[in-house]
Tab-separated table of C-alpha atoms in Angstrom:
chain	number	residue	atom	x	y	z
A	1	UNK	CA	0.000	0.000	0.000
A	2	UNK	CA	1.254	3.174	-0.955
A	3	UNK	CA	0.937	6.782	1.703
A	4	UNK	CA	1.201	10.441	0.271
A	5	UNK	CA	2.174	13.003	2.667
A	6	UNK	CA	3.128	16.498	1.813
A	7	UNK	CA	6.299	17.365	2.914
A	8	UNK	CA	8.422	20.782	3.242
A	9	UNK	CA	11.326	20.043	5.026
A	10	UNK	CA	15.386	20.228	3.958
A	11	UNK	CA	15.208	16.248	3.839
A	12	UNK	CA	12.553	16.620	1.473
A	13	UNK	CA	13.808	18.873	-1.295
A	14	UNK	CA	11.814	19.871	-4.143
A	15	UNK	CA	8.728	17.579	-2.455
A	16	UNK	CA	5.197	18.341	-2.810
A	17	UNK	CA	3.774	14.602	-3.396
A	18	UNK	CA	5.341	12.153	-1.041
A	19	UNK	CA	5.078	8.256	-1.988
A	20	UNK	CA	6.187	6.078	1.297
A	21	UNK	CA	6.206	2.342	1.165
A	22	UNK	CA	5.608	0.243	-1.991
A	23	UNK	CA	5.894	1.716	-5.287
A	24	UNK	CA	4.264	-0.393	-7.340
A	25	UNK	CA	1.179	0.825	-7.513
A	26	UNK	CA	2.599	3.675	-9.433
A	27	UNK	CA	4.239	1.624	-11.972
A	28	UNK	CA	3.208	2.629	-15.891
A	29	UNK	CA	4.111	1.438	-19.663
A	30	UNK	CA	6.629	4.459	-20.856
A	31	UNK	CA	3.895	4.612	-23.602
A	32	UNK	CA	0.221	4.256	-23.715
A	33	UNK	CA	-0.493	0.761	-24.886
A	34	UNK	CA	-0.920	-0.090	-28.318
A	35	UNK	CA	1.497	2.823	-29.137
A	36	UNK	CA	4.875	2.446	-30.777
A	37	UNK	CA	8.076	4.245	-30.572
A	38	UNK	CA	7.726	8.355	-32.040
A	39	UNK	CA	8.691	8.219	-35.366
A	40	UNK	CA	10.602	11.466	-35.301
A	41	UNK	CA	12.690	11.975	-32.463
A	42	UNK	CA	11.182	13.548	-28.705
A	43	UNK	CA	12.596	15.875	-26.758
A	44	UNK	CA	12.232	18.459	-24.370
A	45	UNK	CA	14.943	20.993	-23.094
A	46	UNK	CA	14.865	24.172	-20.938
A	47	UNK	CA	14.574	25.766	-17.349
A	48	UNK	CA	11.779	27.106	-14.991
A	49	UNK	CA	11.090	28.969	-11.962
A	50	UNK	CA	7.330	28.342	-10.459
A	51	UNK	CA	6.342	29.201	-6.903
A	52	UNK	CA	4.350	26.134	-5.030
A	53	UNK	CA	0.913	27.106	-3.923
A	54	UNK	CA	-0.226	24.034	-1.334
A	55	UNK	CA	-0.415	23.460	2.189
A	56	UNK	CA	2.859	23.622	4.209
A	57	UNK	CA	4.557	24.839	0.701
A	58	UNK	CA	2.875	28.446	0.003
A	59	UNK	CA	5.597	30.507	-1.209
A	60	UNK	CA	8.337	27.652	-2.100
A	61	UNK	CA	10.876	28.664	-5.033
A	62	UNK	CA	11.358	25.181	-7.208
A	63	UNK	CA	13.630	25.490	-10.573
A	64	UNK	CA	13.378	22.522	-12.908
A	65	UNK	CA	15.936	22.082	-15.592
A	66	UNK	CA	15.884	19.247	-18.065
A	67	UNK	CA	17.655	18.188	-21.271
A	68	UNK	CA	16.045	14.774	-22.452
A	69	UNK	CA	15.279	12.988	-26.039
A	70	UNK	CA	13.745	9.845	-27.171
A	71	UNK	CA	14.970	8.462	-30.236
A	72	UNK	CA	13.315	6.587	-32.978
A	73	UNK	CA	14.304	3.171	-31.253
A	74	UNK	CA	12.304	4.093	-28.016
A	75	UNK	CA	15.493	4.672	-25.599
A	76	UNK	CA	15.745	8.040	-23.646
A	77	UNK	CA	18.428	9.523	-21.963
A	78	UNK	CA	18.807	12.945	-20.688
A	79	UNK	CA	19.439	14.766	-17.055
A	80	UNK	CA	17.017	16.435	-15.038
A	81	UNK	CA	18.090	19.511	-12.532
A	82	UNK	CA	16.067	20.665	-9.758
A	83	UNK	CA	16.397	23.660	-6.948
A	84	UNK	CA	14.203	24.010	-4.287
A	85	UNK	CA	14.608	27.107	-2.206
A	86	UNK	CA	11.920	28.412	1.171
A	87	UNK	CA	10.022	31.898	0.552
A	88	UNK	CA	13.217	33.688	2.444
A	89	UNK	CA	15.464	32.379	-0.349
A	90	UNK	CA	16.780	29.731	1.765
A	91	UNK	CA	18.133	26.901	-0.498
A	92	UNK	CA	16.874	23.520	1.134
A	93	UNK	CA	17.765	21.392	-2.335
A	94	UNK	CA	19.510	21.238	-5.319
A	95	UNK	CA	20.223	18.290	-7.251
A	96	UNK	CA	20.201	16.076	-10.217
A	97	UNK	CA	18.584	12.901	-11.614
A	98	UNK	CA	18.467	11.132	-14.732
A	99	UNK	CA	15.585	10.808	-17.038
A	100	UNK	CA	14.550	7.429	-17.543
A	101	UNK	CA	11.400	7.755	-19.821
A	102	UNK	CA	10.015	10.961	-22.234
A	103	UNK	CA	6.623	10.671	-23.892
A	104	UNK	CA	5.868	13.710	-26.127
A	105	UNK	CA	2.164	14.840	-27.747
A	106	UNK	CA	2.136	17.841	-29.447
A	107	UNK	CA	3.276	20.339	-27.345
A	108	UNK	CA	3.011	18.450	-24.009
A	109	UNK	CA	5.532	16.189	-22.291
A	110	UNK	CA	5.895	13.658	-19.831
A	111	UNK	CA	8.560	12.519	-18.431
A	112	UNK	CA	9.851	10.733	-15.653
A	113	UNK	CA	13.783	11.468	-13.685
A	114	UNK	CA	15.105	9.536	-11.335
A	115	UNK	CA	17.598	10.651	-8.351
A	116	UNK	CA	20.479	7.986	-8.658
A	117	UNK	CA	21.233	6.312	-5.452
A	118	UNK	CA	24.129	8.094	-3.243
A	119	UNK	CA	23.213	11.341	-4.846
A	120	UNK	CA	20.507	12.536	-2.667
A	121	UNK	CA	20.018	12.106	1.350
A	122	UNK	CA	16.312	10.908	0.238
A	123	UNK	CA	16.044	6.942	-1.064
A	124	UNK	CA	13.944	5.903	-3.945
A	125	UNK	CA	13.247	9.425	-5.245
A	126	UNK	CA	10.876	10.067	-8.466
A	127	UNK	CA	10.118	13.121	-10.302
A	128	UNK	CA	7.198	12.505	-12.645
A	129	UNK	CA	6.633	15.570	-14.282
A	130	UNK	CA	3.921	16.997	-17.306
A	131	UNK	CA	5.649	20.240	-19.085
A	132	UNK	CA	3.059	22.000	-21.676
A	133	UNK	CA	4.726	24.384	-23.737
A	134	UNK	CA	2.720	27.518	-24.280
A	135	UNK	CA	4.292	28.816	-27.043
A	136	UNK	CA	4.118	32.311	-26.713
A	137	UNK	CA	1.906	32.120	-23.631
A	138	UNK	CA	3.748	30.991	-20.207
A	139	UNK	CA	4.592	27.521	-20.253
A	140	UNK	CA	2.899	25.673	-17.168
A	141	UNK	CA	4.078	22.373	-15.108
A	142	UNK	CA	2.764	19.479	-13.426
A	143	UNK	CA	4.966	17.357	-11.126
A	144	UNK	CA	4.412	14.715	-8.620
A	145	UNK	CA	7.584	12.787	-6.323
A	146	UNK	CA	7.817	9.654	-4.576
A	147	UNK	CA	10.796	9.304	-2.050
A	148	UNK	CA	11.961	6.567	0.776
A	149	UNK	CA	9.790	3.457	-0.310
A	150	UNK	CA	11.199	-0.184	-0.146
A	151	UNK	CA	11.906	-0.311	-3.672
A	152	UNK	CA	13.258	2.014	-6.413
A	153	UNK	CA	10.260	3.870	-7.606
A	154	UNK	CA	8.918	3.466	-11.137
A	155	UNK	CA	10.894	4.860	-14.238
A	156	UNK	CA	8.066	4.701	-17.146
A	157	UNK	CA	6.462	7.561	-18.085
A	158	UNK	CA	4.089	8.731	-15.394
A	159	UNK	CA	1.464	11.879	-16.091
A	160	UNK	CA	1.486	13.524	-12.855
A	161	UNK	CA	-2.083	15.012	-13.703
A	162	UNK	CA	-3.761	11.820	-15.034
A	163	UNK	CA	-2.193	8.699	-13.968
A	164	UNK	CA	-1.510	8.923	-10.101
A	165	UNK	CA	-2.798	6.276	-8.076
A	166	UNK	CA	-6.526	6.995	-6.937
A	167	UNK	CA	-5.940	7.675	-3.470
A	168	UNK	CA	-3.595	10.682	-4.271
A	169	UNK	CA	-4.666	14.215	-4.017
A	170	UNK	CA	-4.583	15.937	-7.434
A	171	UNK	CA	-2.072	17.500	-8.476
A	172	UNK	CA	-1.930	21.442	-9.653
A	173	UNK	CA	-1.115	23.060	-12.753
A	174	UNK	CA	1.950	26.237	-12.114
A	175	UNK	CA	3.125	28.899	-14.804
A	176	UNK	CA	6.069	28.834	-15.577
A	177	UNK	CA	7.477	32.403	-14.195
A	178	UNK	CA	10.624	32.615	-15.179
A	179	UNK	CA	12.363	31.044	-18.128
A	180	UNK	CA	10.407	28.102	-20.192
A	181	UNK	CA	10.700	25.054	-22.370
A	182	UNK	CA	11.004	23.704	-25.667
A	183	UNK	CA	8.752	20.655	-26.640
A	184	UNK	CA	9.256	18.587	-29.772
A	185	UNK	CA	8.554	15.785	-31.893
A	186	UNK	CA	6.457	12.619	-31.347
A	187	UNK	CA	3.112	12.414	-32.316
A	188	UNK	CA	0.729	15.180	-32.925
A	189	UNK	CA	-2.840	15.009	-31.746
């Protein structure tokens, strides 16, 4: 069984969706079944500031930065960057994990980045993040963790908006207030 707790300590970093115990329940195909590798290559690649907006978070500073591709074959590689600092400015985080899985629609991505172990006081820790590019508007992100189960947490492709277990709060939608992202290739809908 899987417990979500929000979370805003140092221990924590860039935590607003806590996952403690099995992981399992959040595990996902990197692409929605029936699909087959993009026939272009995917990729997303850029840097944001957003300001969390939930309980025990109000006023949090996160920066995401990612560089990631899929290629024709299906395999992804890429690095994802993260910065997680308190109202005052007080850095609590900063880090880096690697990106296991990108899934691209149109302007929309999903991906999943994984913290590798010894890099990061916190144990099994997921980002599962949804980037929409807005083009000229502000871009806006979606992201859900999962930290300090048993087991390493999922690395398919995860949409932090649609595909969390049931039990889990939702998850909110942030502009992108600083600096954006670039989202190509895959399939368009």
């Amino acid at each position: 069984m899987v417990r979500y707790a929000r979370v805003g300590t140092a221990a924590a970093g860039a935590v607003a969706l806590v996952a403690v115990g099995s992981s399992t329940a959040w595990a996902q195909p990197t692409a929605p079944s029936g699909t087959s590798p993009p026939s272009t290559p995917a990729m997303v690649a850029g840097a944001g500031h957003f300001v969390y907006d939930e309980p025990n978070m109000v006023g949090h500073r996160i920066w995401f930065g990612v560089a990631a591709v899929t290629t024709v074959d299906g395999s992804t590689r890429g690095e994802f960057r993260y910065r997680h600092a308190l109202p005052d400015g007080t850095e609590v985080a900063r880090g880096r994990a690697d990106v296991t899985c990108l899934r691209v629609v149109g302007n929309v991505a999903v991906f999943t980045a994984i913290v590798p172990d010894g890099l990061d006081p916190v144990r099994n820790h997921g980002y599962y993040v949804k980037i929409i590019d807005g083009g000229r508007q502000p871009d806006v992100i979606v992201d859900a963790q999962t930290q300090n189960g048993t087991e390493p947490p999922p690395t398919g492709c995860l949409d932090p908006e649609t595909e969390l277990p049931p039990e889990a709060p939702a998850r909110p939608r942030y502009p992108i207030l600083a600096g954006g992202y670039v989202v190509r290739g895959g399939p368009h809908p």
